[in-house]
Amino acid sequence: MKINKSGFLVFILSLIFIFNSGFLVVGHRGNPSKYPEETIQSDNSAFNDGADYVELDLHVSKDNVLVVSHDRDLARVIGSSVIVSQNNFSYLHSLRQPNGEPIISLDQLFEYYKDKPNTKFLLETKKTKHNNPKNMEDLLANSIKKYNMQNRVMIHSFSADSLKTMSKLLPDVPRIFIVGSLKRINFEVLSYVNGINISSDLITQNPLLIKQLHALHQKVFVWAEMTESPKLWNWLINNDIDGVVTNFPATGYKYKLAKAGTKKYSVDKDGYYYGRMPTTAMENPYLQISTKTNIKFLEKVHVSNAVISQGKTFYQIGNKAFVPADLISFDLQPEWLMPYWNLKIISKYPAIATYSEPQNNATKTGYLNANKKYQILGVNGGSQPSWIYTSDGWVKAKDILYYGLFNQNSIAFKQYAALKPSSKATNIVLPYTNFANKNQKINFWKHYKSVNAVIFN
C-alpha cells in the first residue's frame, strides 16, 4: 500500500498529538461509579477526578442527529424501551435520565464544552455488522469541524470500516481500533489506525503483545471491567500501556500521578543481590506496594528493565516484581566480595561523608563516626566493591578501611589470597594484635597511622 508524503506527515503528527502526554486516563462513559453514565454531570465529575479524556458512545437518530448513548435501546438508562434510530431527536431529548438530565446530541455536548479547552473526548462509533448507519462518519466529521474539536477528540470503534472512513474524512484525528480478539488485528487495519484498544484479558494471555504492537508503531489502550483493585492497576501500569479506559478515573489519576516523570529503559542482564538483609519486591515502583516475593543475599536475579521514579532507580526482576537498584550489581562477583563481607569497616579519615545512594551525585546524609566500627550491610560495585552500605548510609569504599582481614588462619584471608590482584582491596587495617600487646591501651588514630604506614609504604 502506498502512502503519499502528506498523508504520512499527518499520520506522524497525529501520533505526536495523541501520545506525547504519556499514560492517559480515559473516563469510561464519564464517571459511572458516581453519576449516571454519559451525562454532563458524569463527564464533569470524570474531568474533576483527573481524566484526560471522557469516552462516550454515538448512535444516529431517525432524523440523522448524532445521539450520545451507549445503548441503541434506552431502556437501561430511562426505564422504558426507546430505540434511538427509530425516533427523532426532539423526542429523545425530552427523555430524562435518573439525574434529571435529558438525552443529548453530540452538538449539544460540544456546545457545552467548546470553551473548556482542557476537556477532551474519545468517541465511539456504534455500528452494526453491516456497517450501518452509513452516514455516521459524515455526521461526526461535520460536528467535529463545526466546533473546531479536531485537536480535542479521538475516535475509536469496533468497526474497522468506520475508522477507515474517518481516516479519509479527518486524517488528523487519531483513530483507535477496539478489539476483543487478536484475529481482528491485521496489517491492513494497522495502516489507517494509530492505536489499539484491547481487552486486558488478551494482554494477560499474550505477555509480549504490547511490545509487539509498539514495534508496529501502535499505541496500546486497555479496557476491562475496571475496579479500584490495586492488583489490577499495578499490573496495567507495569505493562507500559499508553492509556486505560476506566470506570474509576480518580483511581487512574492517582496511578498516573505516581508514574508521572518516570523513565524506563531496558537492561536485560543478570546480577546478584548484595544486601545483608532480605528485601521485599514491590508490585510497581510508583506506589511501592509490597509483594510476597523476597530476595536474599547473593541471590541471582535477571533484571529486564530499570525504572527511575522520584529520583530513585528500581530494577524489574519479574513480570510484577521491582526492587531498589542500590543493592544489585551486574559486574561484582560473589568471590570478589566474600573476603570482606564479615569484616567491620572504619573511617579512613576523620570526616567521611555518607550518601543516600551509591552514586557520586547522591545527597550527602552525614558523616561516619570516626571512632566506630561498622558492619557491612550491603555493597555495590564492579571488579571490587566501590560503595559500602552502613547503618549511617552509603560510603565510598576508597574512603574506608576494612578491619581484621589479616588473620592468616581465617577463611576470609584465604579467599583474599586467591583473588587476582585487580580484585584485591588494599585499604586494609591489620588487627591490633599484629602490632601490640592485647592488654596495651592504644589511641585509635595513633594506631590508624601506624597501620596505614605499614600497608601503604
XYZ file of C-alpha atoms in Angstrom:
457
model
C 0.000 0.000 0.000
C 1.410 3.395 -0.987
C 1.149 6.352 1.376
C 1.704 9.826 -0.022
C 4.025 12.234 1.765
C 1.296 14.494 3.083
C -0.658 11.535 4.402
C 2.409 10.157 6.144
C 3.133 13.542 7.731
C -0.425 13.779 9.026
C -0.097 10.273 10.423
C 3.087 11.160 12.320
C 1.643 14.445 13.602
C -1.436 12.658 14.856
C 0.779 10.292 16.809
C 2.601 13.228 18.356
C -0.672 14.910 19.245
C -2.181 11.961 20.986
C 0.712 10.269 22.629
C 3.046 12.994 23.852
C 1.109 13.017 27.113
C 2.173 9.525 28.222
C -0.206 7.405 30.293
C -3.710 8.698 29.532
C -6.691 8.248 31.851
C -9.985 7.893 29.981
C -13.238 8.039 31.955
C -15.426 5.251 30.559
C -18.819 6.823 29.805
C -17.844 9.662 32.146
C -17.667 8.711 35.816
C -20.329 5.997 36.062
C -19.381 4.857 39.569
C -20.590 8.255 40.833
C -23.201 9.617 38.393
C -25.432 8.379 35.550
C -23.286 7.457 32.562
C -22.867 9.735 29.550
C -24.408 12.743 31.250
C -22.804 16.170 31.622
C -22.739 15.656 35.379
C -20.863 12.384 34.941
C -18.472 13.891 32.383
C -17.677 16.877 34.612
C -17.036 14.554 37.519
C -14.590 12.498 35.438
C -12.632 15.592 34.416
C -12.625 16.852 38.016
C -11.249 13.475 39.126
C -8.322 13.770 36.734
C -9.455 12.133 33.491
C -7.565 13.290 30.388
C -10.440 12.166 28.167
C -14.023 11.085 28.597
C -15.212 8.156 26.487
C -18.698 8.476 25.001
C -20.759 6.464 22.507
C -22.707 7.616 19.474
C -25.856 6.457 17.710
C -27.832 8.137 14.921
C -31.468 9.172 15.429
C -34.217 8.724 12.874
C -33.721 12.318 11.696
C -29.932 11.965 11.392
C -28.725 13.512 14.643
C -25.753 12.025 16.485
C -27.012 10.984 19.930
C -24.774 10.430 22.963
C -25.750 6.999 24.281
C -24.096 3.651 24.789
C -27.215 1.578 24.077
C -29.365 1.658 20.959
C -32.300 0.921 23.289
C -32.577 3.458 26.119
C -34.433 1.105 28.467
C -31.489 0.693 30.826
C -30.998 4.430 31.382
C -34.537 5.838 31.216
C -36.599 2.842 32.355
C -38.604 2.269 29.154
C -37.733 0.841 25.757
C -36.957 3.544 23.216
C -34.840 2.727 20.147
C -32.612 5.673 19.197
C -32.673 5.000 15.447
C -36.472 4.784 15.407
C -37.152 8.187 16.971
C -36.483 11.804 16.092
C -34.071 13.654 18.316
C -36.704 16.128 19.553
C -38.454 13.225 21.282
C -35.231 11.636 22.528
C -34.159 14.963 24.032
C -37.384 15.111 26.039
C -36.475 11.911 27.867
C -34.823 12.215 31.281
C -32.051 10.217 32.899
C -32.014 9.420 36.659
C -30.256 12.703 37.497
C -32.823 14.716 35.554
C -30.604 15.432 32.540
C -32.009 14.906 29.041
C -30.560 12.663 26.373
C -28.209 14.953 24.432
C -26.725 15.199 20.956
C -23.039 15.403 20.122
C -23.535 19.003 19.021
C -25.022 19.852 22.406
C -22.091 18.182 24.138
C -19.607 20.185 22.057
C -21.573 23.386 22.616
C -21.338 22.899 26.377
C -17.601 22.158 26.360
C -16.419 24.352 23.465
C -14.890 26.981 25.775
C -13.334 24.412 28.141
C -10.136 23.541 26.240
C -8.864 21.013 28.764
C -11.836 18.718 28.182
C -11.243 16.039 25.557
C -13.286 13.140 24.261
C -12.820 9.623 22.974
C -15.868 8.995 20.775
C -17.036 5.541 19.807
C -18.993 4.986 16.598
C -21.589 2.295 17.297
C -22.122 0.381 14.064
C -23.956 -2.773 13.059
C -22.247 -5.772 11.457
C -23.343 -4.388 8.095
C -21.638 -1.040 8.821
C -24.880 0.842 9.427
C -25.745 3.655 9.734
C -23.812 4.619 6.606
C -23.887 8.363 7.269
C -22.492 8.298 10.810
C -18.917 9.241 9.845
C -20.058 12.204 7.733
C -22.217 13.468 10.590
C -19.329 13.025 13.027
C -16.782 14.789 10.837
C -19.175 17.714 10.296
C -19.815 18.116 14.019
C -16.117 17.984 14.891
C -15.264 20.606 12.283
C -18.230 22.793 13.225
C -16.941 23.130 16.798
C -13.225 23.023 15.922
C -12.702 19.925 18.033
C -10.083 18.273 15.809
C -7.403 18.600 18.492
C -9.687 17.547 21.328
C -11.123 14.262 20.122
C -10.082 10.732 19.274
C -12.262 8.180 17.525
C -12.427 4.539 18.440
C -14.647 1.758 17.191
C -15.105 -1.976 16.834
C -15.798 -1.196 13.177
C -12.662 -1.160 11.034
C -14.737 0.223 8.163
C -15.815 3.174 10.273
C -12.214 4.005 11.182
C -11.103 3.662 7.578
C -13.773 6.162 6.536
C -12.730 8.554 9.308
C -9.106 8.326 8.150
C -10.242 9.870 4.882
C -12.657 12.433 6.316
C -10.470 13.627 9.219
C -6.951 12.234 8.754
C -5.575 14.443 11.545
C -7.890 12.971 14.193
C -6.392 9.884 15.929
C -8.196 6.576 15.379
C -8.120 3.589 17.728
C -9.345 0.101 16.855
C -11.216 -1.729 19.652
C -10.524 -5.465 19.670
C -11.579 -8.404 21.775
C -9.773 -10.955 19.586
C -6.272 -10.983 18.111
C -7.736 -12.318 14.862
C -9.131 -8.868 14.158
C -5.701 -7.223 14.022
C -4.097 -7.257 10.580
C -1.697 -5.075 8.607
C -4.463 -3.520 6.532
C -6.212 -2.198 9.632
C -2.916 -1.006 11.099
C -2.348 1.132 8.003
C -5.200 3.503 8.911
C -5.330 3.408 12.719
C -2.985 4.920 15.312
C -3.657 2.623 18.222
C -5.383 -0.467 19.556
C -7.868 -0.500 22.423
C -7.563 -4.032 23.694
C -9.114 -6.248 26.330
C -6.887 -6.749 29.362
C -7.524 -10.491 29.075
C -5.699 -10.595 25.749
C -2.642 -8.952 27.282
C -2.676 -11.413 30.177
C -2.758 -14.293 27.709
C -0.118 -12.724 25.433
C 2.558 -11.014 27.588
C 4.568 -9.788 24.564
C 1.579 -8.213 22.824
C 2.162 -4.633 23.993
C 5.806 -4.737 22.952
C 4.828 -6.180 19.567
C 2.182 -3.501 18.956
C 4.607 -0.756 19.955
C 7.106 -2.183 17.451
C 4.395 -1.730 14.810
C 4.053 1.945 15.857
C 0.702 1.326 17.520
C -0.188 2.767 20.910
C -1.996 0.498 23.314
C -5.078 1.380 25.314
C -6.560 -1.176 27.686
C -10.141 -1.715 28.675
C -11.503 -4.080 31.303
C -14.242 -4.371 33.866
C -12.184 -1.867 35.831
C -12.307 -1.823 39.622
C -10.259 0.009 42.211
C -8.214 -3.128 42.917
C -4.508 -2.205 43.307
C -3.607 -5.619 41.886
C -5.212 -4.823 38.528
C -3.869 -1.277 38.370
C -0.338 -2.370 39.265
C -0.489 -4.973 36.532
C -1.725 -2.429 33.991
C 0.871 0.258 34.528
C 3.694 -2.277 34.766
C 2.814 -3.315 31.221
C 3.653 0.089 29.684
C 0.163 0.884 28.494
C -0.392 4.223 26.777
C -3.864 4.700 28.201
C -6.590 2.986 30.187
C -10.348 3.247 29.762
C -11.740 3.017 33.288
C -14.919 3.386 35.293
C -12.809 4.885 38.094
C -10.925 7.914 36.710
C -9.892 9.098 40.187
C -8.017 5.837 40.738
C -6.488 6.062 37.287
C -5.346 9.612 38.005
C -3.713 8.508 41.271
C -1.646 5.923 39.418
C -0.868 8.362 36.638
C 0.486 10.877 39.149
C 2.549 8.174 40.786
C 4.042 7.216 37.441
C 4.481 10.780 36.145
C 8.021 11.866 35.491
C 9.388 8.337 35.486
C 11.757 6.908 32.920
C 12.071 3.297 31.885
C 14.805 1.599 29.920
C 15.730 -1.960 29.014
C 18.518 -3.723 30.931
C 18.348 -7.492 30.212
C 21.252 -8.517 32.494
C 21.915 -10.995 35.285
C 23.073 -9.687 38.634
C 23.379 -10.527 42.320
C 21.640 -9.074 45.343
C 24.261 -7.819 47.814
C 22.180 -6.873 50.845
C 22.748 -8.436 54.254
C 19.016 -8.431 54.959
C 16.396 -9.798 52.539
C 14.338 -7.235 50.638
C 10.703 -7.461 49.633
C 9.841 -6.833 45.996
C 7.139 -4.308 45.084
C 4.318 -4.626 42.577
C 5.407 -1.368 40.970
C 7.974 1.339 41.679
C 5.398 4.148 41.652
C 3.225 3.476 44.714
C 5.590 0.812 46.094
C 3.018 -1.766 47.170
C 4.749 -4.844 48.608
C 4.505 -8.364 47.195
C 5.206 -11.725 48.835
C 8.465 -12.075 46.887
C 11.707 -11.744 48.870
C 15.251 -11.802 47.542
C 18.172 -12.800 49.758
C 21.902 -12.225 49.997
C 23.766 -13.481 46.892
C 20.529 -14.436 45.167
C 20.983 -14.280 41.400
C 18.339 -12.235 39.576
C 17.615 -11.347 35.965
C 16.869 -7.649 35.502
C 14.683 -6.938 32.480
C 14.123 -3.193 32.926
C 15.086 -0.232 35.056
C 12.645 2.451 36.146
C 13.663 5.825 37.544
C 10.851 7.086 39.764
C 11.014 10.060 42.126
C 14.763 10.190 41.701
C 15.369 6.552 42.655
C 16.181 3.641 40.360
C 14.288 0.355 40.594
C 15.028 -2.898 38.780
C 12.294 -5.108 37.395
C 13.148 -8.719 38.287
C 9.878 -10.325 37.238
C 6.638 -9.540 35.485
C 5.278 -7.832 38.601
C 8.328 -7.501 40.873
C 10.505 -4.420 41.392
C 13.347 -3.849 43.846
C 15.613 -0.844 44.582
C 18.656 -0.968 42.329
C 21.158 0.055 45.034
C 21.959 -3.448 46.265
C 22.067 -5.230 42.903
C 25.281 -5.336 40.909
C 25.829 -6.809 37.438
C 29.628 -6.926 37.451
C 30.604 -7.630 41.051
C 31.094 -11.374 41.500
C 30.463 -13.037 44.892
C 34.047 -14.296 45.192
C 35.310 -10.708 44.953
C 33.172 -9.736 47.927
C 33.346 -12.685 50.310
C 36.802 -11.939 51.827
C 35.434 -8.653 53.200
C 31.801 -9.500 53.916
C 32.097 -10.384 57.611
C 34.659 -7.711 58.409
C 33.923 -4.422 60.079
C 34.905 -1.164 58.414
C 36.270 2.042 59.910
C 36.605 5.559 58.600
C 39.858 6.216 56.744
C 39.753 9.932 57.537
C 38.172 11.953 60.381
C 35.224 13.184 58.258
C 33.951 10.631 55.700
C 30.677 11.642 54.051
C 27.701 9.289 53.840
C 25.248 9.341 50.919
C 21.621 8.457 50.276
C 22.526 6.265 47.282
C 25.658 4.661 45.830
C 26.152 7.498 43.349
C 28.578 10.414 43.301
C 25.761 12.898 42.734
C 23.590 11.493 45.532
C 22.560 13.604 48.506
C 25.007 13.685 51.408
C 23.299 12.454 54.560
C 26.025 12.935 57.166
C 29.390 11.504 58.214
C 30.731 8.241 59.593
C 31.550 8.173 63.293
C 35.353 8.200 63.197
C 35.678 6.019 66.319
C 33.137 3.380 65.365
C 33.439 0.027 63.634
C 30.575 -0.509 61.197
C 29.015 -3.713 59.942
C 28.765 -4.044 56.141
C 25.039 -4.066 55.326
C 25.405 -4.090 51.541
C 27.715 -3.312 48.660
C 27.648 -2.052 45.091
C 30.496 -2.173 42.620
C 32.383 -3.729 39.730
C 35.659 -5.677 39.905
C 35.590 -4.939 43.641
C 33.126 -3.137 45.949
C 33.120 0.580 45.205
C 30.308 1.542 47.603
C 29.500 0.119 51.022
C 26.194 0.430 52.836
C 26.294 1.077 56.589
C 23.800 1.918 59.295
C 24.638 5.591 58.657
C 24.280 5.445 54.866
C 26.349 4.695 51.765
C 30.094 5.423 51.792
C 32.729 5.223 49.097
C 34.874 2.117 49.535
C 38.029 4.117 48.888
C 37.254 6.209 51.990
C 37.120 3.324 54.474
C 39.423 0.658 55.838
C 38.475 -2.983 56.186
C 39.306 -4.110 59.702
C 40.565 -7.588 60.609
C 41.401 -9.252 57.309
C 44.971 -10.337 58.014
C 44.217 -13.109 60.473
C 46.021 -15.634 58.325
C 44.079 -18.586 59.716
C 40.734 -17.212 58.617
C 38.691 -18.307 55.611
C 38.435 -14.645 54.661
C 42.214 -14.350 54.321
C 42.382 -17.493 52.189
C 39.626 -16.103 49.965
C 41.520 -12.836 49.732
C 44.774 -14.589 48.827
C 43.013 -16.408 45.970
C 41.867 -13.166 44.318
C 43.516 -11.706 41.257
C 45.493 -8.553 42.021
C 42.915 -6.349 40.280
C 40.210 -7.592 42.636
C 42.174 -7.239 45.869
C 41.390 -4.292 48.106
C 44.437 -2.521 49.563
C 42.600 -0.387 52.110
C 43.020 -2.885 54.921
C 43.661 -2.428 58.626
C 45.634 -5.101 60.477
C 44.161 -6.085 63.850
C 45.677 -4.609 66.988
C 47.188 -7.985 67.883
C 49.595 -7.683 64.942
C 51.191 -4.571 66.409
C 50.894 -4.554 70.176
C 50.158 -6.469 73.291
C 46.449 -7.167 73.641
C 46.368 -5.514 77.060
C 48.022 -2.319 75.899
C 45.697 0.658 75.504
C 46.106 2.210 72.071
C 44.839 5.539 70.822
C 42.651 4.860 67.782
C 44.167 7.428 65.441
C 47.707 6.665 66.544
C 47.088 3.041 65.731
C 45.465 4.030 62.424
C 48.533 5.963 61.343
C 50.853 3.109 62.190
C 48.725 0.599 60.320
C 48.417 2.888 57.338
C 52.204 3.280 57.250
C 52.718 -0.489 57.180
C 50.184 -1.126 54.418
C 50.800 1.739 52.042
C 54.562 2.407 52.480
